[in-house]
Tab-separated table of C-alpha atoms and ligand atoms in Angstrom:
chain	number	residue	atom	x	y	z
A	556	MET	CA	124.270	116.137	102.247
A	557	LYS	CA	127.008	117.058	104.727
A	558	LYS	CA	126.162	118.734	108.015
A	559	LEU	CA	127.012	122.431	107.778
A	560	MET	CA	129.112	123.651	110.712
A	561	ALA	CA	129.031	127.432	110.430
A	562	ALA	CA	131.014	130.023	112.400
A	563	ASN	CA	129.427	133.485	112.401
A	564	TRP	CA	132.125	135.835	113.650
A	565	LYS	CA	129.726	138.831	113.619
A	566	MET	CA	131.589	142.144	114.221
A	567	TYR	CA	134.625	140.519	115.800
A	568	LYS	CA	138.249	140.039	114.687
A	569	LEU	CA	140.688	142.271	112.831
A	570	GLN	CA	142.238	140.835	109.668
A	571	GLY	CA	145.225	139.296	111.444
A	572	GLU	CA	143.095	137.742	114.179
A	573	ALA	CA	140.707	136.228	111.639
A	574	ALA	CA	143.526	134.757	109.558
A	575	THR	CA	145.205	133.337	112.666
A	576	THR	CA	141.985	131.733	113.926
A	577	ALA	CA	141.216	130.280	110.479
A	578	ALA	CA	144.730	128.846	110.182
A	579	ASP	CA	144.566	127.395	113.698
A	580	LEU	CA	141.202	125.802	112.918
A	581	ALA	CA	142.405	124.362	109.607
A	582	ALA	CA	145.446	122.869	111.356
A	583	ARG	CA	143.321	121.361	114.154
A	584	LEU	CA	140.889	119.795	111.682
A	585	ALA	CA	143.419	118.639	109.054
A	586	GLY	CA	142.766	114.936	108.569
A	587	LYS	CA	140.182	114.983	111.391
A	588	LEU	CA	137.192	116.622	109.751
A	589	PRO	CA	134.425	113.996	109.757
A	590	ALA	CA	133.496	113.048	106.175
A	591	ASP	CA	129.882	114.065	106.760
A	592	ARG	CA	130.724	117.650	107.850
A	593	GLU	CA	131.497	120.887	106.045
A	594	VAL	CA	133.012	123.918	107.812
A	595	LEU	CA	131.778	127.388	106.906
A	596	LEU	CA	133.616	130.495	108.154
A	597	ILE	CA	131.667	133.765	108.092
A	598	PRO	CA	134.061	136.556	109.096
A	599	PRO	CA	133.471	140.310	108.827
A	600	TYR	CA	133.928	141.792	105.334
A	601	THR	CA	137.440	143.143	105.912
A	602	ALA	CA	138.694	139.654	106.767
A	603	LEU	CA	137.058	137.784	103.856
A	604	CYS	CA	139.988	137.895	101.418
A	605	GLY	CA	142.551	137.004	104.068
A	606	VAL	CA	140.521	134.063	105.355
A	607	ALA	CA	139.863	132.944	101.761
A	608	GLY	CA	143.616	132.691	101.238
A	609	VAL	CA	144.135	130.780	104.474
A	610	ILE	CA	141.463	128.151	103.790
A	611	ALA	CA	142.088	127.793	100.041
A	612	GLN	CA	143.895	124.481	100.577
A	613	ALA	CA	141.835	123.300	103.569
A	614	ALA	CA	139.595	120.430	102.453
A	615	GLY	CA	135.976	120.785	103.505
A	616	PHE	CA	136.165	124.512	104.314
A	617	ALA	CA	134.036	127.242	102.708
A	618	LEU	CA	133.704	131.002	103.127
A	619	GLY	CA	130.526	132.998	103.671
A	620	ALA	CA	129.328	136.570	104.207
A	621	GLN	CA	127.033	137.909	106.908
A	622	ASN	CA	124.952	140.164	104.690
A	623	PHE	CA	124.770	142.097	101.378
A	624	TYR	CA	122.534	144.503	99.496
A	625	PRO	CA	120.347	142.866	96.833
A	626	SER	CA	121.613	144.703	93.763
A	627	LYS	CA	124.365	144.017	91.235
A	628	GLN	CA	126.018	147.403	91.837
A	629	GLY	CA	124.970	151.017	92.228
A	630	ALA	CA	124.761	154.097	94.423
A	631	PHE	CA	124.247	152.294	97.744
A	632	THR	CA	126.796	153.908	100.044
A	633	GLY	CA	128.034	151.576	102.727
A	634	GLU	CA	126.581	148.430	101.173
A	635	ILE	CA	128.213	145.443	99.470
A	636	ALA	CA	127.031	143.474	96.429
A	637	PRO	CA	126.819	139.672	96.144
A	638	GLU	CA	129.218	139.726	93.181
A	639	MET	CA	131.811	141.457	95.384
A	640	LEU	CA	131.416	138.615	97.869
A	641	THR	CA	131.795	135.827	95.314
A	642	ASP	CA	134.793	137.765	93.961
A	643	ALA	CA	136.271	137.663	97.482
A	644	GLY	CA	135.829	133.894	97.614
A	645	CYS	CA	132.418	133.526	99.271
A	646	ARG	CA	130.174	130.597	98.423
A	647	TYR	CA	127.544	131.289	101.092
A	648	ALA	CA	125.753	134.247	102.658
A	649	LEU	CA	123.360	134.745	105.543
A	650	ALA	CA	120.091	136.642	105.198
A	651	GLY	CA	117.773	137.777	107.955
A	652	HIS	CA	120.002	137.159	110.956
A	653	SER	CA	118.110	138.228	114.072
A	654	GLU	CA	120.621	141.002	114.765
A	655	ARG	CA	119.884	142.465	111.343
A	656	ARG	CA	116.141	142.108	111.857
A	657	HIS	CA	116.005	143.478	115.384
A	658	ILE	CA	118.968	145.884	115.648
A	659	LEU	CA	119.253	147.080	112.036
A	660	GLY	CA	115.515	147.038	111.312
A	661	GLU	CA	115.507	144.645	108.346
A	662	ASP	CA	111.976	143.502	107.507
A	663	ASP	CA	110.661	140.231	106.074
A	664	ALA	CA	110.293	141.681	102.569
A	665	MET	CA	113.930	142.829	102.447
A	666	VAL	CA	115.078	139.445	103.716
A	667	GLY	CA	113.097	137.789	100.899
A	668	ARG	CA	114.713	140.052	98.311
A	669	LYS	CA	118.156	139.141	99.642
A	670	VAL	CA	117.536	135.386	99.548
A	671	ALA	CA	116.293	135.504	95.950
A	672	PHE	CA	118.954	137.909	94.717
A	673	GLY	CA	121.755	136.014	96.431
A	674	LEU	CA	120.673	132.769	94.757
A	675	THR	CA	120.593	134.353	91.295
A	676	SER	CA	124.044	135.804	92.024
A	677	GLY	CA	125.461	132.333	92.608
A	678	LEU	CA	125.573	132.367	96.412
A	679	SER	CA	124.173	129.564	98.542
A	680	MET	CA	121.794	131.271	100.941
A	681	ILE	CA	121.169	130.620	104.616
A	682	LEU	CA	117.859	132.157	105.671
A	683	CYS	CA	117.803	132.845	109.417
A	684	VAL	CA	114.499	132.651	111.293
A	685	GLY	CA	113.488	132.567	114.931
A	686	GLU	CA	111.061	133.859	117.509
A	687	LYS	CA	111.478	136.387	120.304
A	688	VAL	CA	110.837	135.208	123.854
A	689	GLU	CA	107.515	137.048	124.092
A	690	GLU	CA	106.372	135.439	120.846
A	691	ARG	CA	107.200	131.964	122.183
A	692	GLN	CA	105.431	132.720	125.472
A	693	ALA	CA	102.368	133.886	123.544
A	694	GLY	CA	102.261	130.563	121.665
A	695	GLU	CA	103.214	132.227	118.390
A	696	LEU	CA	106.270	130.127	117.501
A	697	GLU	CA	104.737	128.402	114.479
A	698	ALA	CA	103.065	131.578	113.221
A	699	VAL	CA	106.336	133.520	113.411
A	700	LEU	CA	108.248	130.787	111.584
A	701	GLU	CA	105.508	130.528	108.946
A	702	ARG	CA	105.588	134.306	108.379
A	703	GLN	CA	109.380	134.535	108.195
A	704	LEU	CA	109.697	131.490	105.923
A	705	THR	CA	106.857	132.553	103.629
A	706	ALA	CA	108.374	136.008	103.083
A	707	GLY	CA	111.991	134.878	103.128
A	708	LEU	CA	111.420	132.222	100.466
A	709	ALA	CA	108.715	134.049	98.488
A	710	GLU	CA	110.786	134.493	95.342
A	711	VAL	CA	112.816	131.297	95.520
A	712	PRO	CA	112.165	129.053	92.486
A	713	ASP	CA	110.321	125.795	93.211
A	714	ASP	CA	113.164	123.795	91.679
A	715	VAL	CA	115.920	125.376	93.802
A	716	ALA	CA	118.934	123.085	94.259
A	717	PRO	CA	118.770	121.804	97.856
A	718	GLU	CA	122.464	122.509	98.459
A	719	ALA	CA	121.942	126.178	97.493
A	720	LEU	CA	119.497	126.890	100.305
A	721	ALA	CA	119.540	126.347	104.055
A	722	VAL	CA	117.420	127.622	106.917
A	723	ALA	CA	118.945	128.499	110.298
A	724	TYR	CA	116.553	128.331	113.238
A	725	GLU	CA	117.889	130.713	115.877
A	726	PRO	CA	115.509	131.508	118.736
A	727	VAL	CA	116.287	135.152	119.545
A	728	TRP	CA	116.217	134.448	123.281
A	729	ALA	CA	119.013	131.866	122.926
A	730	ILE	CA	121.469	134.032	120.972
A	731	GLY	CA	124.448	135.134	123.038
A	732	THR	CA	122.539	134.529	126.273
A	733	GLY	CA	123.885	131.144	127.306
A	734	LEU	CA	120.311	129.827	127.081
A	735	THR	CA	119.989	126.954	124.636
A	736	ALA	CA	116.677	125.664	123.423
A	737	GLY	CA	116.081	122.244	124.966
A	738	PRO	CA	115.979	119.113	122.785
A	739	GLU	CA	112.172	119.172	122.563
A	740	GLU	CA	112.111	122.862	121.686
A	741	VAL	CA	114.728	122.338	118.962
A	742	ALA	CA	112.973	119.233	117.628
A	743	GLY	CA	109.593	120.990	117.545
A	744	ALA	CA	110.840	124.101	115.768
A	745	HIS	CA	112.903	122.118	113.275
A	746	ALA	CA	109.933	119.854	112.525
A	747	ALA	CA	107.835	122.955	111.853
A	748	VAL	CA	110.498	124.338	109.488
A	749	ARG	CA	110.775	120.952	107.739
A	750	GLY	CA	107.014	120.798	107.321
A	751	PHE	CA	106.998	124.233	105.714
A	752	LEU	CA	109.888	123.345	103.369
A	753	VAL	CA	108.173	120.142	102.206
A	754	ARG	CA	104.903	121.980	101.596
A	755	ARG	CA	106.776	124.710	99.707
A	756	PHE	CA	109.314	122.633	97.718
A	757	GLY	CA	108.061	119.024	97.762
A	758	VAL	CA	110.831	116.387	97.867
A	759	VAL	CA	113.511	119.088	97.580
A	760	GLY	CA	112.253	120.389	100.903
A	761	GLU	CA	113.234	117.108	102.553
A	762	LYS	CA	116.870	117.714	101.606
A	763	ILE	CA	117.274	121.422	102.417
A	764	ARG	CA	119.497	121.747	105.468
A	765	ILE	CA	118.114	123.198	108.703
A	766	LEU	CA	120.749	124.548	111.096
A	767	TYR	CA	120.292	125.320	114.782
A	768	GLY	CA	121.848	128.441	116.301
A	769	GLY	CA	121.812	129.956	119.786
A	770	SER	CA	124.462	129.351	122.467
A	771	VAL	CA	125.874	126.233	120.787
A	772	LYS	CA	128.973	125.147	122.726
A	773	PRO	CA	131.373	122.172	122.698
A	774	GLY	CA	129.374	120.681	125.578
A	775	ASN	CA	125.954	120.737	123.893
A	776	ALA	CA	126.811	120.447	120.179
A	777	GLY	CA	126.775	116.643	120.044
A	778	GLN	CA	123.313	116.420	121.588
A	779	ILE	CA	121.927	119.160	119.341
A	780	LEU	CA	123.368	117.541	116.202
A	781	GLY	CA	121.670	114.269	117.155
A	782	ILE	CA	118.166	115.777	117.082
A	783	ASP	CA	115.916	114.984	114.097
A	784	ASN	CA	116.066	117.584	111.319
A	785	VAL	CA	119.209	119.257	112.680
A	786	ASP	CA	121.548	119.354	109.686
A	787	GLY	CA	124.188	121.637	111.132
A	788	VAL	CA	124.808	124.504	113.516
A	789	LEU	CA	125.332	128.262	113.245
A	790	VAL	CA	127.657	129.300	116.043
A	791	GLY	CA	128.480	132.794	117.291
A	792	GLY	CA	130.472	133.255	120.503
A	793	ALA	CA	131.872	129.717	120.739
A	794	SER	CA	133.188	129.917	117.161
A	795	LEU	CA	135.576	132.788	117.879
A	796	ASP	CA	138.106	130.459	119.465
A	797	ALA	CA	139.663	127.763	117.247
A	798	GLU	CA	139.886	125.117	119.975
A	799	SER	CA	136.243	125.597	120.949
A	800	PHE	CA	134.923	125.615	117.373
A	801	ALA	CA	137.059	122.600	116.391
A	802	ALA	CA	135.476	120.731	119.309
A	803	ILE	CA	132.002	121.684	118.047
A	804	VAL	CA	132.836	120.620	114.478
A	805	THR	CA	133.940	117.183	115.648
A	806	ALA	CA	131.248	116.780	118.335
B	1338	13P	P1	125.723	132.594	119.905
B	1338	13P	O1	126.290	131.256	119.487
B	1338	13P	O2	126.779	133.543	120.406
B	1338	13P	O3	124.539	132.451	120.788
B	1338	13P	O4	125.198	133.272	118.547
B	1338	13P	C1	124.340	132.556	117.720
B	1338	13P	C2	124.220	133.287	116.435
B	1338	13P	O5	123.625	134.339	116.374
B	1338	13P	C3	124.868	132.713	115.263
B	1338	13P	O6	124.470	133.359	114.109
């Protein structure tokens, strides 16, 4: 499976800025996107349709959403349904990003509902997991990952298609801080996630992609992508600029 090179634009970029960045990126990568890589743009909701139009003809590009509410439709003021996202051109969605867990108060059970509902709605789901610094210091890394993965994947069918599910390991202390987990820390956490996936899904678990996220930059992307069980990256700050993200995609 191709390495997934994902740009999470969080709550940045107006419609015009998003379309311009997407077009710049598509132009930079035209004919240069490595055959083993897929680019995923995850803009804010208001920019989804515009970016969908821009990347429609760009080979190897896909669109994703940062979040949704796990229901087909209904009286959920301020929320968005998976079907609205697929209608806008999304193929992927995130669930359980650390900012949603720790700023918006999303719990493990809600994250699990989103992963399962997104899959049945036809979205490929990226479950985000990762420990806080105090959890790592207390030696709780594996326990935190086990808890988040168990709940996040609780309702996922055993025979899930491997391309429909990915896990993003994003240590909370490395997000937006400039601190990147070192190669051993990344390798250890990704091995723990892989072990869980194989126990949970058997051979399918060997194929499910595991992305790393947390202060990925052009200067460290190549090394990170070379670590065992790193099948892509989920990039925040360094994905906002087309030149910087293009350098990461081709690292
Ligand atoms: P940064 O790349 O800005 O650290 O953000 C990582 C992230 O949260 C991607 O989802």
